[in-house]
Amino acid sequence: MQRTRIYLVRHGQVEGHEEKRYNGQADVALTELGRRQYRGLKERLDGESISAVYSSDLSRCLEGARPLAAGHGLEPVPEPRLRELHIGRWEGKTWKELQAAYPEEWQARLDDLVHHRVTGGESLLEMAERVRPAVNEIVTRHVGEEVLVVAHGGVNRVILLDAIGAPLDKMFHIEQGFGCLNVIDYFADGYRTVQLLNG
């Protein structure tokens, strides 16, 4: 049975990482370590037979996707549907700031991670509903091939949860470190296997 392999990468470390913060869809710069993480990924992936590269169109993903793609003679395809969760008026703020400024909304989100929508943003379910079709289209377009996808911690968790058949409320049961690599195999009968998680 034909296998389509997705190499799923989380972007490298970003500025402000030392404090828990919701960057959301705001553009934030990579740190020097973040750039080194991409260089390490390039070394790991240069020997693979990657035929296409897709990336969130946010700079912290595209900046790394370009050299990763270049190692295979490719250009990354920017895909806005792979952007991180839009967290509305919380974007750019630390968890500590949010707990102080929006205690009721903070608790409401904890109580219903899947459906709660921060003011001006989107819910996790809404994010999943834009990410899932993008991934399905990539897999359908590249049946039998190996494809690299560069995205975000939240997006990657959604993709991985779908691969193992777990519900969205298990979001934080999966870790996604900066610059990590996941490998998922998709088969024609709909079966999916996670070969590597947070590597």
Tab-separated table of C-alpha atoms in Angstrom:
chain	number	residue	atom	x	y	z
A	1	MET	CA	0.000	0.000	0.000
A	2	GLN	CA	1.321	3.448	-0.905
A	3	ARG	CA	2.673	5.503	1.956
A	4	THR	CA	2.873	9.279	2.102
A	5	ARG	CA	5.364	10.460	4.705
A	6	ILE	CA	5.128	13.866	6.372
A	7	TYR	CA	8.168	15.276	8.129
A	8	LEU	CA	6.499	17.717	10.503
A	9	VAL	CA	8.751	20.384	12.034
A	10	ARG	CA	8.092	22.984	14.686
A	11	HIS	CA	9.852	26.297	14.068
A	12	GLY	CA	13.025	27.119	15.977
A	13	GLN	CA	13.261	28.995	19.258
A	14	VAL	CA	11.902	32.552	19.193
A	15	GLU	CA	12.681	35.733	21.074
A	16	GLY	CA	10.772	36.031	24.337
A	17	HIS	CA	10.702	32.248	24.800
A	18	GLU	CA	11.992	32.484	28.362
A	19	GLU	CA	8.545	33.588	29.556
A	20	LYS	CA	5.436	31.546	28.744
A	21	ARG	CA	3.742	33.707	26.144
A	22	TYR	CA	1.052	33.507	23.465
A	23	ASN	CA	2.609	34.706	20.209
A	24	GLY	CA	-0.290	33.466	18.105
A	25	GLN	CA	-0.158	34.878	14.586
A	26	ALA	CA	2.117	37.789	15.492
A	27	ASP	CA	5.478	37.681	13.739
A	28	VAL	CA	8.310	37.101	16.205
A	29	ALA	CA	12.005	36.754	15.420
A	30	LEU	CA	14.071	33.609	15.776
A	31	THR	CA	16.892	33.542	18.304
A	32	GLU	CA	20.370	32.437	17.265
A	33	LEU	CA	19.616	29.065	18.861
A	34	GLY	CA	16.450	28.912	16.739
A	35	ARG	CA	18.553	29.344	13.606
A	36	ARG	CA	20.987	26.659	14.782
A	37	GLN	CA	18.055	24.327	15.375
A	38	TYR	CA	17.051	24.747	11.736
A	39	ARG	CA	20.624	24.020	10.649
A	40	GLY	CA	20.532	20.816	12.697
A	41	LEU	CA	17.249	19.841	11.062
A	42	LYS	CA	18.759	20.468	7.650
A	43	GLU	CA	21.551	17.989	8.418
A	44	ARG	CA	18.982	15.406	9.557
A	45	LEU	CA	16.747	15.838	6.505
A	46	ASP	CA	19.226	16.359	3.660
A	47	GLY	CA	19.452	12.602	3.070
A	48	GLU	CA	15.689	12.125	2.764
A	49	SER	CA	13.793	12.055	-0.549
A	50	ILE	CA	11.655	15.123	0.072
A	51	SER	CA	9.657	16.215	-2.971
A	52	ALA	CA	7.814	19.258	-1.575
A	53	VAL	CA	7.998	21.705	1.343
A	54	TYR	CA	5.033	23.549	2.857
A	55	SER	CA	5.268	26.164	5.569
A	56	SER	CA	3.173	28.493	7.642
A	57	ASP	CA	3.569	31.919	6.086
A	58	LEU	CA	4.744	33.438	9.391
A	59	SER	CA	8.412	34.428	9.336
A	60	ARG	CA	9.547	32.110	12.152
A	61	CYS	CA	8.546	29.177	9.933
A	62	LEU	CA	9.399	30.479	6.463
A	63	GLU	CA	12.876	31.633	7.509
A	64	GLY	CA	13.766	28.044	8.365
A	65	ALA	CA	11.734	26.393	5.620
A	66	ARG	CA	13.743	28.143	2.898
A	67	PRO	CA	17.146	26.546	3.676
A	68	LEU	CA	15.481	23.207	4.475
A	69	ALA	CA	13.821	23.269	1.054
A	70	ALA	CA	16.977	24.477	-0.687
A	71	GLY	CA	18.771	21.310	0.451
A	72	HIS	CA	16.411	19.434	-1.874
A	73	GLY	CA	16.413	21.961	-4.720
A	74	LEU	CA	12.972	23.216	-3.694
A	75	GLU	CA	11.172	26.390	-2.637
A	76	PRO	CA	8.740	26.271	0.274
A	77	VAL	CA	5.059	26.809	-0.480
A	78	PRO	CA	3.617	29.338	2.021
A	79	GLU	CA	0.337	28.056	3.465
A	80	PRO	CA	-1.611	30.539	5.642
A	81	ARG	CA	-3.854	27.750	6.955
A	82	LEU	CA	-0.816	26.393	8.823
A	83	ARG	CA	-0.567	29.527	10.964
A	84	GLU	CA	-0.641	29.212	14.736
A	85	LEU	CA	-3.869	29.656	16.698
A	86	HIS	CA	-5.098	33.248	16.473
A	87	ILE	CA	-5.288	34.189	20.140
A	88	GLY	CA	-6.918	37.614	19.634
A	89	ARG	CA	-6.239	40.264	22.256
A	90	TRP	CA	-3.924	37.886	24.103
A	91	GLU	CA	-1.302	37.894	21.330
A	92	GLY	CA	2.165	38.886	22.506
A	93	LYS	CA	1.219	38.742	26.197
A	94	THR	CA	2.716	36.441	28.819
A	95	TRP	CA	0.657	33.939	30.782
A	96	LYS	CA	1.383	35.932	33.934
A	97	GLU	CA	0.061	39.144	32.352
A	98	LEU	CA	-3.058	37.375	31.101
A	99	GLN	CA	-3.867	35.756	34.425
A	100	ALA	CA	-3.708	39.207	36.043
A	101	ALA	CA	-5.593	41.126	33.334
A	102	TYR	CA	-8.213	38.543	32.254
A	103	PRO	CA	-8.713	36.096	35.156
A	104	GLU	CA	-12.275	35.118	34.163
A	105	GLU	CA	-11.439	34.608	30.493
A	106	TRP	CA	-8.285	32.685	31.481
A	107	GLN	CA	-10.380	30.299	33.580
A	108	ALA	CA	-13.030	30.009	30.863
A	109	ARG	CA	-10.386	28.845	28.420
A	110	LEU	CA	-9.021	26.324	30.908
A	111	ASP	CA	-12.558	25.017	31.398
A	112	ASP	CA	-13.174	24.545	27.653
A	113	LEU	CA	-9.924	24.500	25.715
A	114	VAL	CA	-11.586	23.265	22.510
A	115	HIS	CA	-14.472	25.718	22.115
A	116	HIS	CA	-13.485	28.858	24.005
A	117	ARG	CA	-12.614	31.776	21.722
A	118	VAL	CA	-10.452	34.570	23.131
A	119	THR	CA	-11.881	37.978	22.190
A	120	GLY	CA	-10.732	38.790	18.646
A	121	GLY	CA	-9.299	35.327	18.056
A	122	GLU	CA	-10.385	31.817	17.141
A	123	SER	CA	-11.150	28.680	19.115
A	124	LEU	CA	-8.986	25.584	18.983
A	125	LEU	CA	-11.766	23.837	17.071
A	126	GLU	CA	-11.829	26.630	14.481
A	127	MET	CA	-8.060	26.388	14.120
A	128	ALA	CA	-8.292	22.623	13.649
A	129	GLU	CA	-10.987	23.088	11.010
A	130	ARG	CA	-8.612	25.157	8.874
A	131	VAL	CA	-5.509	23.018	9.499
A	132	ARG	CA	-7.095	19.627	8.739
A	133	PRO	CA	-8.117	20.411	5.132
A	134	ALA	CA	-4.657	21.872	4.432
A	135	VAL	CA	-2.948	18.673	5.625
A	136	ASN	CA	-5.418	16.452	3.757
A	137	GLU	CA	-4.768	18.377	0.548
A	138	ILE	CA	-0.995	18.037	0.991
A	139	VAL	CA	-1.275	14.273	1.550
A	140	THR	CA	-3.636	13.838	-1.422
A	141	ARG	CA	-1.411	15.928	-3.674
A	142	HIS	CA	1.714	13.907	-2.823
A	143	VAL	CA	0.554	10.290	-2.596
A	144	GLY	CA	3.550	7.980	-2.276
A	145	GLU	CA	5.965	10.865	-1.671
A	146	GLU	CA	7.812	12.424	1.260
A	147	VAL	CA	6.877	15.980	2.205
A	148	LEU	CA	8.205	18.475	4.739
A	149	VAL	CA	5.770	20.684	6.675
A	150	VAL	CA	7.049	23.523	8.886
A	151	ALA	CA	4.504	24.858	11.357
A	152	HIS	CA	3.830	25.718	15.005
A	153	GLY	CA	3.428	23.953	18.331
A	154	GLY	CA	-0.361	24.215	18.379
A	155	VAL	CA	-0.791	23.300	14.718
A	156	ASN	CA	1.532	20.323	15.026
A	157	ARG	CA	-0.352	19.048	18.069
A	158	VAL	CA	-3.614	19.118	16.104
A	159	ILE	CA	-2.012	17.176	13.239
A	160	LEU	CA	-0.509	14.631	15.630
A	161	LEU	CA	-3.741	14.187	17.615
A	162	ASP	CA	-5.578	13.486	14.356
A	163	ALA	CA	-2.903	10.977	13.365
A	164	ILE	CA	-3.382	8.954	16.558
A	165	GLY	CA	-7.147	9.451	16.708
A	166	ALA	CA	-7.102	11.480	19.928
A	167	PRO	CA	-9.533	14.341	20.707
A	168	LEU	CA	-8.524	17.983	20.712
A	169	ASP	CA	-8.899	18.300	24.466
A	170	LYS	CA	-5.746	16.156	24.780
A	171	MET	CA	-3.789	18.990	23.125
A	172	PHE	CA	-1.213	19.358	25.874
A	173	HIS	CA	-0.638	15.635	26.302
A	174	ILE	CA	1.802	16.025	23.389
A	175	GLU	CA	5.000	18.045	23.693
A	176	GLN	CA	6.431	20.046	20.788
A	177	GLY	CA	9.813	21.574	21.586
A	178	PHE	CA	11.332	24.310	19.466
A	179	GLY	CA	12.949	22.853	16.351
A	180	CYS	CA	11.545	19.357	16.926
A	181	LEU	CA	10.880	16.788	14.211
A	182	ASN	CA	7.882	14.463	13.930
A	183	VAL	CA	7.331	11.806	11.271
A	184	ILE	CA	3.847	10.639	10.272
A	185	ASP	CA	2.999	8.021	7.645
A	186	TYR	CA	-0.367	8.251	5.868
A	187	PHE	CA	-1.747	5.244	3.986
A	188	ALA	CA	-4.370	5.023	1.249
A	189	ASP	CA	-6.868	3.227	3.503
A	190	GLY	CA	-6.837	6.147	5.962
A	191	TYR	CA	-4.510	4.461	8.448
A	192	ARG	CA	-1.893	6.727	10.002
A	193	THR	CA	1.213	5.921	12.005
A	194	VAL	CA	3.347	8.337	14.021
A	195	GLN	CA	6.904	7.115	13.520
A	196	LEU	CA	8.637	9.889	15.482
A	197	LEU	CA	7.282	12.361	18.045
A	198	ASN	CA	9.050	15.515	19.268
A	199	GLY	CA	12.415	14.211	18.091
